[in-house]
Amino acid sequence: MHRVDAFGNSPGVCRKLIEGIEGLSGWHKRVHQKKTETRQKIVDGSRKACRDSDDAVGSHRKFARRFVEGIRKLAGNAKGDRRKEDRRTCRKIAGVCGTGKLLVSGGWTARTTESKRRPAADGE
């Protein structure tokens, strides 16, 4: 009886392994080339997508910049408007109650009436 190895004929197995190992270098080159091509496609695609999105996003950026400028103007005007409105209101109240003397305190002007009542704003 002849002896049978568990892995088959040793010279045949060795030959197949040698062929497989020799083929690995070519396989490795093909895989490497495919990976390189895929990476290049991704990079080129993302660059193109960025260029295309700049066109679309450009108008959004312009809108956002104008929006922020508008908000700044509104915020700046609101402070001045409030001051003017407070002064106008104070003058109207003083005008209705009668003419009074002016008190200046920290840039604010308040009027008090000539009567013996408490002043509208402490100035001294």
CSV table of N, CA and C in Angstrom, one decimal:
chain,number,residue,atom,x,y,z
A,1,MET,N,0.8,-1.2,0.0
A,1,MET,CA,0.0,0.0,0.0
A,1,MET,C,0.9,1.2,0.0
A,2,HIS,N,0.4,2.2,-0.7
A,2,HIS,CA,1.2,3.5,-0.7
A,2,HIS,C,0.7,4.4,0.4
A,3,ARG,N,1.5,5.3,0.8
A,3,ARG,CA,1.2,6.2,1.9
A,3,ARG,C,0.6,7.5,1.3
A,4,VAL,N,-0.5,8.0,1.8
A,4,VAL,CA,-1.2,9.2,1.4
A,4,VAL,C,-1.1,10.3,2.5
A,5,ASP,N,-0.5,11.4,2.1
A,5,ASP,CA,-0.4,12.5,3.1
A,5,ASP,C,-1.8,13.2,3.2
A,6,ALA,N,-1.9,13.8,4.4
A,6,ALA,CA,-3.2,14.5,4.7
A,6,ALA,C,-3.4,15.7,3.7
A,7,PHE,N,-2.3,16.2,3.2
A,7,PHE,CA,-2.4,17.4,2.3
A,7,PHE,C,-2.3,17.1,0.9
A,8,GLY,N,-2.3,15.8,0.6
A,8,GLY,CA,-2.1,15.4,-0.8
A,8,GLY,C,-0.7,15.2,-1.1
A,9,ASN,N,-0.4,15.2,-2.4
A,9,ASN,CA,1.0,14.9,-2.8
A,9,ASN,C,1.9,16.1,-2.5
A,10,SER,N,2.9,15.8,-1.7
A,10,SER,CA,3.8,16.9,-1.3
A,10,SER,C,4.4,17.7,-2.4
A,11,PRO,N,5.0,17.0,-3.4
A,11,PRO,CA,5.6,17.8,-4.5
A,11,PRO,C,4.5,18.6,-5.3
A,12,GLY,N,3.3,18.1,-5.4
A,12,GLY,CA,2.2,18.8,-6.1
A,12,GLY,C,1.8,20.0,-5.3
A,13,VAL,N,1.7,19.8,-4.0
A,13,VAL,CA,1.3,20.9,-3.1
A,13,VAL,C,2.3,22.0,-3.1
A,14,CYS,N,3.6,21.6,-3.0
A,14,CYS,CA,4.7,22.6,-3.1
A,14,CYS,C,4.6,23.4,-4.4
A,15,ARG,N,4.4,22.7,-5.5
A,15,ARG,CA,4.3,23.4,-6.8
A,15,ARG,C,3.2,24.4,-6.8
A,16,LYS,N,2.0,24.0,-6.3
A,16,LYS,CA,0.9,24.9,-6.2
A,16,LYS,C,1.2,26.1,-5.3
A,17,LEU,N,1.8,25.9,-4.2
A,17,LEU,CA,2.2,27.0,-3.3
A,17,LEU,C,3.2,27.9,-4.0
A,18,ILE,N,4.1,27.4,-4.7
A,18,ILE,CA,5.1,28.2,-5.4
A,18,ILE,C,4.4,29.1,-6.4
A,19,GLU,N,3.5,28.5,-7.2
A,19,GLU,CA,2.8,29.2,-8.2
A,19,GLU,C,1.9,30.3,-7.5
A,20,GLY,N,1.3,30.0,-6.4
A,20,GLY,CA,0.5,31.0,-5.7
A,20,GLY,C,1.3,32.1,-5.2
A,21,ILE,N,2.4,31.8,-4.6
A,21,ILE,CA,3.3,32.8,-4.1
A,21,ILE,C,3.8,33.7,-5.2
A,22,GLU,N,4.2,33.1,-6.3
A,22,GLU,CA,4.7,34.0,-7.4
A,22,GLU,C,3.5,34.9,-8.0
A,23,GLY,N,2.3,34.4,-7.9
A,23,GLY,CA,1.2,35.2,-8.4
A,23,GLY,C,0.8,36.3,-7.4
A,24,LEU,N,1.2,36.2,-6.1
A,24,LEU,CA,0.9,37.2,-5.2
A,24,LEU,C,1.5,38.5,-5.5
A,25,SER,N,2.7,38.5,-6.0
A,25,SER,CA,3.3,39.8,-6.4
A,25,SER,C,2.5,40.6,-7.4
A,26,GLY,N,2.0,39.8,-8.5
A,26,GLY,CA,1.2,40.4,-9.5
A,26,GLY,C,-0.2,40.9,-8.9
A,27,TRP,N,-0.7,40.0,-8.0
A,27,TRP,CA,-2.0,40.3,-7.4
A,27,TRP,C,-1.8,41.6,-6.6
A,28,HIS,N,-0.8,41.7,-5.8
A,28,HIS,CA,-0.5,42.9,-5.0
A,28,HIS,C,-0.4,44.1,-5.8
A,29,LYS,N,0.3,44.0,-7.0
A,29,LYS,CA,0.4,45.2,-7.8
A,29,LYS,C,-1.0,45.6,-8.4
A,30,ARG,N,-1.8,44.6,-8.7
A,30,ARG,CA,-3.1,45.0,-9.3
A,30,ARG,C,-4.0,45.6,-8.2
A,31,VAL,N,-3.9,45.1,-7.0
A,31,VAL,CA,-4.7,45.6,-5.9
A,31,VAL,C,-4.3,47.0,-5.5
A,32,HIS,N,-2.9,47.2,-5.5
A,32,HIS,CA,-2.4,48.5,-5.2
A,32,HIS,C,-2.8,49.6,-6.3
A,33,GLN,N,-2.8,49.1,-7.6
A,33,GLN,CA,-3.2,50.0,-8.7
A,33,GLN,C,-4.7,50.4,-8.5
A,34,LYS,N,-5.5,49.4,-8.2
A,34,LYS,CA,-6.9,49.6,-8.1
A,34,LYS,C,-7.2,50.6,-6.9
A,35,LYS,N,-6.5,50.4,-5.8
A,35,LYS,CA,-6.7,51.3,-4.7
A,35,LYS,C,-6.3,52.7,-5.0
A,36,THR,N,-5.2,52.8,-5.8
A,36,THR,CA,-4.7,54.2,-6.2
A,36,THR,C,-5.7,54.8,-7.1
A,37,GLU,N,-6.3,54.1,-8.1
A,37,GLU,CA,-7.3,54.6,-9.0
A,37,GLU,C,-8.5,55.1,-8.2
A,38,THR,N,-9.0,54.3,-7.3
A,38,THR,CA,-10.2,54.6,-6.5
A,38,THR,C,-9.9,55.8,-5.7
A,39,ARG,N,-8.8,55.9,-5.0
A,39,ARG,CA,-8.5,57.1,-4.2
A,39,ARG,C,-8.5,58.3,-5.1
A,40,GLN,N,-7.9,58.2,-6.3
A,40,GLN,CA,-7.8,59.4,-7.2
A,40,GLN,C,-9.2,59.8,-7.6
A,41,LYS,N,-10.1,58.9,-7.9
A,41,LYS,CA,-11.5,59.2,-8.3
A,41,LYS,C,-12.2,59.9,-7.1
A,42,ILE,N,-12.0,59.5,-5.9
A,42,ILE,CA,-12.6,60.1,-4.7
A,42,ILE,C,-12.1,61.5,-4.6
A,43,VAL,N,-10.8,61.7,-4.7
A,43,VAL,CA,-10.2,63.0,-4.5
A,43,VAL,C,-10.7,64.0,-5.6
A,44,ASP,N,-10.7,63.5,-6.9
A,44,ASP,CA,-11.1,64.3,-8.0
A,44,ASP,C,-12.6,64.7,-7.8
A,45,GLY,N,-13.4,63.7,-7.4
A,45,GLY,CA,-14.8,63.9,-7.2
A,45,GLY,C,-15.1,64.9,-6.1
A,46,SER,N,-14.3,64.8,-5.0
A,46,SER,CA,-14.6,65.8,-3.9
A,46,SER,C,-14.1,67.2,-4.3
A,47,ARG,N,-13.1,67.3,-5.1
A,47,ARG,CA,-12.6,68.6,-5.6
A,47,ARG,C,-13.7,69.2,-6.5
A,48,LYS,N,-14.3,68.4,-7.4
A,48,LYS,CA,-15.3,68.9,-8.2
A,48,LYS,C,-16.5,69.3,-7.4
A,49,ALA,N,-16.9,68.5,-6.4
A,49,ALA,CA,-18.0,68.8,-5.6
A,49,ALA,C,-17.8,70.1,-4.8
A,50,CYS,N,-16.6,70.3,-4.4
A,50,CYS,CA,-16.3,71.6,-3.7
A,50,CYS,C,-16.4,72.8,-4.6
A,51,ARG,N,-15.9,72.6,-5.9
A,51,ARG,CA,-16.1,73.7,-6.8
A,51,ARG,C,-17.5,74.0,-7.1
A,52,ASP,N,-18.3,72.9,-7.3
A,52,ASP,CA,-19.8,73.1,-7.5
A,52,ASP,C,-20.5,73.7,-6.3
A,53,SER,N,-20.1,73.3,-5.1
A,53,SER,CA,-20.7,73.8,-3.9
A,53,SER,C,-20.3,75.3,-3.7
A,54,ASP,N,-19.1,75.7,-4.1
A,54,ASP,CA,-18.8,77.1,-3.9
A,54,ASP,C,-19.7,78.0,-4.7
A,55,ASP,N,-20.2,77.6,-5.9
A,55,ASP,CA,-21.1,78.4,-6.6
A,55,ASP,C,-22.4,78.5,-5.8
A,56,ALA,N,-22.9,77.4,-5.3
A,56,ALA,CA,-24.2,77.4,-4.6
A,56,ALA,C,-24.0,78.1,-3.2
A,57,VAL,N,-22.9,77.8,-2.5
A,57,VAL,CA,-22.7,78.4,-1.2
A,57,VAL,C,-22.3,79.8,-1.2
A,58,GLY,N,-21.8,80.3,-2.3
A,58,GLY,CA,-21.4,81.7,-2.4
A,58,GLY,C,-22.5,82.6,-2.2
A,59,SER,N,-23.7,82.3,-2.7
A,59,SER,CA,-24.8,83.2,-2.5
A,59,SER,C,-25.3,83.1,-1.0
A,60,HIS,N,-25.1,81.9,-0.4
A,60,HIS,CA,-25.5,81.8,1.0
A,60,HIS,C,-24.5,82.6,1.9
A,61,ARG,N,-23.3,82.5,1.5
A,61,ARG,CA,-22.3,83.3,2.3
A,61,ARG,C,-22.6,84.8,2.2
A,62,LYS,N,-22.9,85.2,1.0
A,62,LYS,CA,-23.2,86.7,0.8
A,62,LYS,C,-24.4,87.0,1.6
A,63,PHE,N,-25.5,86.2,1.5
A,63,PHE,CA,-26.7,86.4,2.3
A,63,PHE,C,-26.3,86.5,3.8
A,64,ALA,N,-25.5,85.5,4.3
A,64,ALA,CA,-25.2,85.5,5.7
A,64,ALA,C,-24.4,86.8,6.1
A,65,ARG,N,-23.5,87.2,5.3
A,65,ARG,CA,-22.7,88.4,5.6
A,65,ARG,C,-23.7,89.6,5.6
A,66,ARG,N,-24.6,89.8,4.7
A,66,ARG,CA,-25.5,90.9,4.7
A,66,ARG,C,-26.4,90.8,5.9
A,67,PHE,N,-26.9,89.6,6.2
A,67,PHE,CA,-27.7,89.5,7.3
A,67,PHE,C,-27.1,89.9,8.6
A,68,VAL,N,-25.8,89.5,8.8
A,68,VAL,CA,-25.1,89.9,10.0
A,68,VAL,C,-24.9,91.4,10.0
A,69,GLU,N,-24.6,92.0,8.9
A,69,GLU,CA,-24.4,93.5,8.8
A,69,GLU,C,-25.7,94.2,9.2
A,70,GLY,N,-26.8,93.6,8.7
A,70,GLY,CA,-28.1,94.2,9.0
A,70,GLY,C,-28.5,94.1,10.5
A,71,ILE,N,-28.1,93.0,11.1
A,71,ILE,CA,-28.4,92.8,12.5
A,71,ILE,C,-27.6,93.8,13.3
A,72,ARG,N,-26.3,94.0,12.9
A,72,ARG,CA,-25.4,94.9,13.6
A,72,ARG,C,-26.0,96.4,13.5
A,73,LYS,N,-26.5,96.7,12.3
A,73,LYS,CA,-27.1,98.1,12.2
A,73,LYS,C,-28.3,98.2,13.1
A,74,LEU,N,-29.1,97.2,13.1
A,74,LEU,CA,-30.3,97.2,13.9
A,74,LEU,C,-30.0,97.3,15.4
A,75,ALA,N,-29.0,96.6,15.8
A,75,ALA,CA,-28.6,96.6,17.2
A,75,ALA,C,-28.0,98.0,17.6
A,76,GLY,N,-27.2,98.5,16.7
A,76,GLY,CA,-26.6,99.8,16.9
A,76,GLY,C,-27.7,100.9,17.0
A,77,ASN,N,-28.7,100.9,16.0
A,77,ASN,CA,-29.7,101.9,16.0
A,77,ASN,C,-30.6,101.7,17.2
A,78,ALA,N,-30.9,100.5,17.7
A,78,ALA,CA,-31.8,100.4,18.8
A,78,ALA,C,-31.3,101.1,20.0
A,79,LYS,N,-30.0,101.1,20.3
A,79,LYS,CA,-29.5,101.8,21.4
A,79,LYS,C,-29.7,103.3,21.3
A,80,GLY,N,-29.4,103.8,20.2
A,80,GLY,CA,-29.6,105.3,20.0
A,80,GLY,C,-31.1,105.6,20.0
A,81,ASP,N,-31.9,104.8,19.4
A,81,ASP,CA,-33.4,105.0,19.4
A,81,ASP,C,-34.0,105.0,20.8
A,82,ARG,N,-33.5,104.1,21.6
A,82,ARG,CA,-34.1,104.0,22.9
A,82,ARG,C,-33.7,105.3,23.7
A,83,ARG,N,-32.5,105.8,23.6
A,83,ARG,CA,-32.1,107.0,24.2
A,83,ARG,C,-32.9,108.2,23.8
A,84,LYS,N,-33.1,108.3,22.5
A,84,LYS,CA,-33.9,109.4,22.0
A,84,LYS,C,-35.4,109.3,22.5
A,85,GLU,N,-35.9,108.1,22.4
A,85,GLU,CA,-37.3,107.9,22.9
A,85,GLU,C,-37.4,108.2,24.4
A,86,ASP,N,-36.4,107.8,25.2
A,86,ASP,CA,-36.5,108.1,26.6
A,86,ASP,C,-36.5,109.6,26.8
A,87,ARG,N,-35.6,110.3,26.1
A,87,ARG,CA,-35.6,111.8,26.3
A,87,ARG,C,-36.9,112.4,25.8
A,88,ARG,N,-37.4,111.9,24.7
A,88,ARG,CA,-38.7,112.5,24.2
A,88,ARG,C,-39.8,112.3,25.2
A,89,THR,N,-39.9,111.0,25.7
A,89,THR,CA,-40.9,110.7,26.7
A,89,THR,C,-40.8,111.6,28.0
A,90,CYS,N,-39.5,111.8,28.4
A,90,CYS,CA,-39.3,112.6,29.6
A,90,CYS,C,-39.7,114.0,29.3
A,91,ARG,N,-39.4,114.6,28.1
A,91,ARG,CA,-39.9,115.9,27.8
A,91,ARG,C,-41.4,116.0,27.7
A,92,LYS,N,-42.0,115.0,27.1
A,92,LYS,CA,-43.5,115.1,27.0
A,92,LYS,C,-44.1,115.1,28.4
A,93,ILE,N,-43.6,114.2,29.3
A,93,ILE,CA,-44.1,114.2,30.7
A,93,ILE,C,-43.9,115.5,31.4
A,94,ALA,N,-42.7,116.0,31.2
A,94,ALA,CA,-42.4,117.3,31.9
A,94,ALA,C,-43.3,118.4,31.3
A,95,GLY,N,-43.5,118.4,30.0
A,95,GLY,CA,-44.3,119.4,29.3
A,95,GLY,C,-45.8,119.3,29.8
A,96,VAL,N,-46.3,118.1,30.0
A,96,VAL,CA,-47.7,118.0,30.5
A,96,VAL,C,-47.8,118.4,31.9
A,97,CYS,N,-46.8,118.1,32.8
A,97,CYS,CA,-46.9,118.5,34.2
A,97,CYS,C,-46.5,120.0,34.4
A,98,GLY,N,-46.0,120.6,33.4
A,98,GLY,CA,-45.6,122.0,33.6
A,98,GLY,C,-44.1,122.1,33.3
A,99,THR,N,-43.7,123.3,33.1
A,99,THR,CA,-42.2,123.5,32.8
A,99,THR,C,-41.4,123.3,34.0
A,100,GLY,N,-40.3,122.8,33.9
A,100,GLY,CA,-39.4,122.6,35.1
A,100,GLY,C,-38.0,122.8,34.7
A,101,LYS,N,-37.1,122.7,35.7
A,101,LYS,CA,-35.7,122.9,35.5
A,101,LYS,C,-35.1,121.6,35.0
A,102,LEU,N,-34.0,121.7,34.3
A,102,LEU,CA,-33.3,120.6,33.7
A,102,LEU,C,-32.2,120.0,34.7
A,103,LEU,N,-32.2,118.7,34.9
A,103,LEU,CA,-31.2,118.1,35.7
A,103,LEU,C,-30.3,117.2,34.7
A,104,VAL,N,-29.0,117.4,34.8
A,104,VAL,CA,-28.1,116.6,33.9
A,104,VAL,C,-27.4,115.6,34.8
A,105,SER,N,-27.5,114.4,34.5
A,105,SER,CA,-26.8,113.3,35.3
A,105,SER,C,-26.3,112.2,34.4
A,106,GLY,N,-24.9,112.2,34.2
A,106,GLY,CA,-24.4,111.1,33.4
A,106,GLY,C,-24.8,111.1,31.9
A,107,GLY,N,-25.0,112.3,31.4
A,107,GLY,CA,-25.4,112.4,30.0
A,107,GLY,C,-26.9,112.3,29.8
A,108,TRP,N,-27.7,112.0,30.9
A,108,TRP,CA,-29.1,112.0,30.8
A,108,TRP,C,-29.7,113.3,31.2
A,109,THR,N,-30.8,113.7,30.6
A,109,THR,CA,-31.5,114.9,31.0
A,109,THR,C,-32.8,114.6,31.5
A,110,ALA,N,-33.2,115.1,32.7
A,110,ALA,CA,-34.5,114.9,33.2
A,110,ALA,C,-35.1,116.2,33.7
A,111,ARG,N,-36.3,116.3,33.7
A,111,ARG,CA,-37.0,117.5,34.1
A,111,ARG,C,-37.8,117.3,35.4
A,112,THR,N,-37.8,118.2,36.2
A,112,THR,CA,-38.6,118.2,37.4
A,112,THR,C,-39.6,119.3,37.3
A,113,THR,N,-40.7,119.1,38.0
A,113,THR,CA,-41.8,120.1,38.0
A,113,THR,C,-41.4,121.2,39.1
A,114,GLU,N,-42.1,122.3,39.0
A,114,GLU,CA,-41.9,123.4,39.9
A,114,GLU,C,-42.5,123.1,41.3
A,115,SER,N,-43.4,122.1,41.3
A,115,SER,CA,-44.1,121.8,42.5
A,115,SER,C,-43.2,121.2,43.5
A,116,LYS,N,-43.6,121.0,44.7
A,116,LYS,CA,-42.8,120.5,45.8
A,116,LYS,C,-42.7,118.9,45.8
A,117,ARG,N,-43.1,118.4,44.7
A,117,ARG,CA,-43.0,116.9,44.6
A,117,ARG,C,-41.6,116.4,44.3
A,118,ARG,N,-41.4,115.2,44.5
A,118,ARG,CA,-40.1,114.5,44.3
A,118,ARG,C,-39.7,114.6,42.8
A,119,PRO,N,-38.4,114.9,42.6
A,119,PRO,CA,-37.9,115.0,41.2
A,119,PRO,C,-38.1,113.7,40.4
A,120,ALA,N,-38.2,113.8,39.1
A,120,ALA,CA,-38.4,112.6,38.3
A,120,ALA,C,-37.1,111.8,38.2
A,121,ALA,N,-36.0,112.4,38.4
A,121,ALA,CA,-34.7,111.7,38.4
A,121,ALA,C,-33.8,112.4,39.3
A,122,ASP,N,-33.0,111.6,40.1
A,122,ASP,CA,-32.1,112.2,41.1
A,122,ASP,C,-30.9,112.7,40.3
A,123,GLY,N,-30.5,114.0,40.4
A,123,GLY,CA,-29.4,114.5,39.7
A,123,GLY,C,-28.3,115.1,40.5
A,124,GLU,N,-28.6,115.2,41.8
A,124,GLU,CA,-27.5,115.8,42.6
A,124,GLU,C,-27.0,114.9,43.6
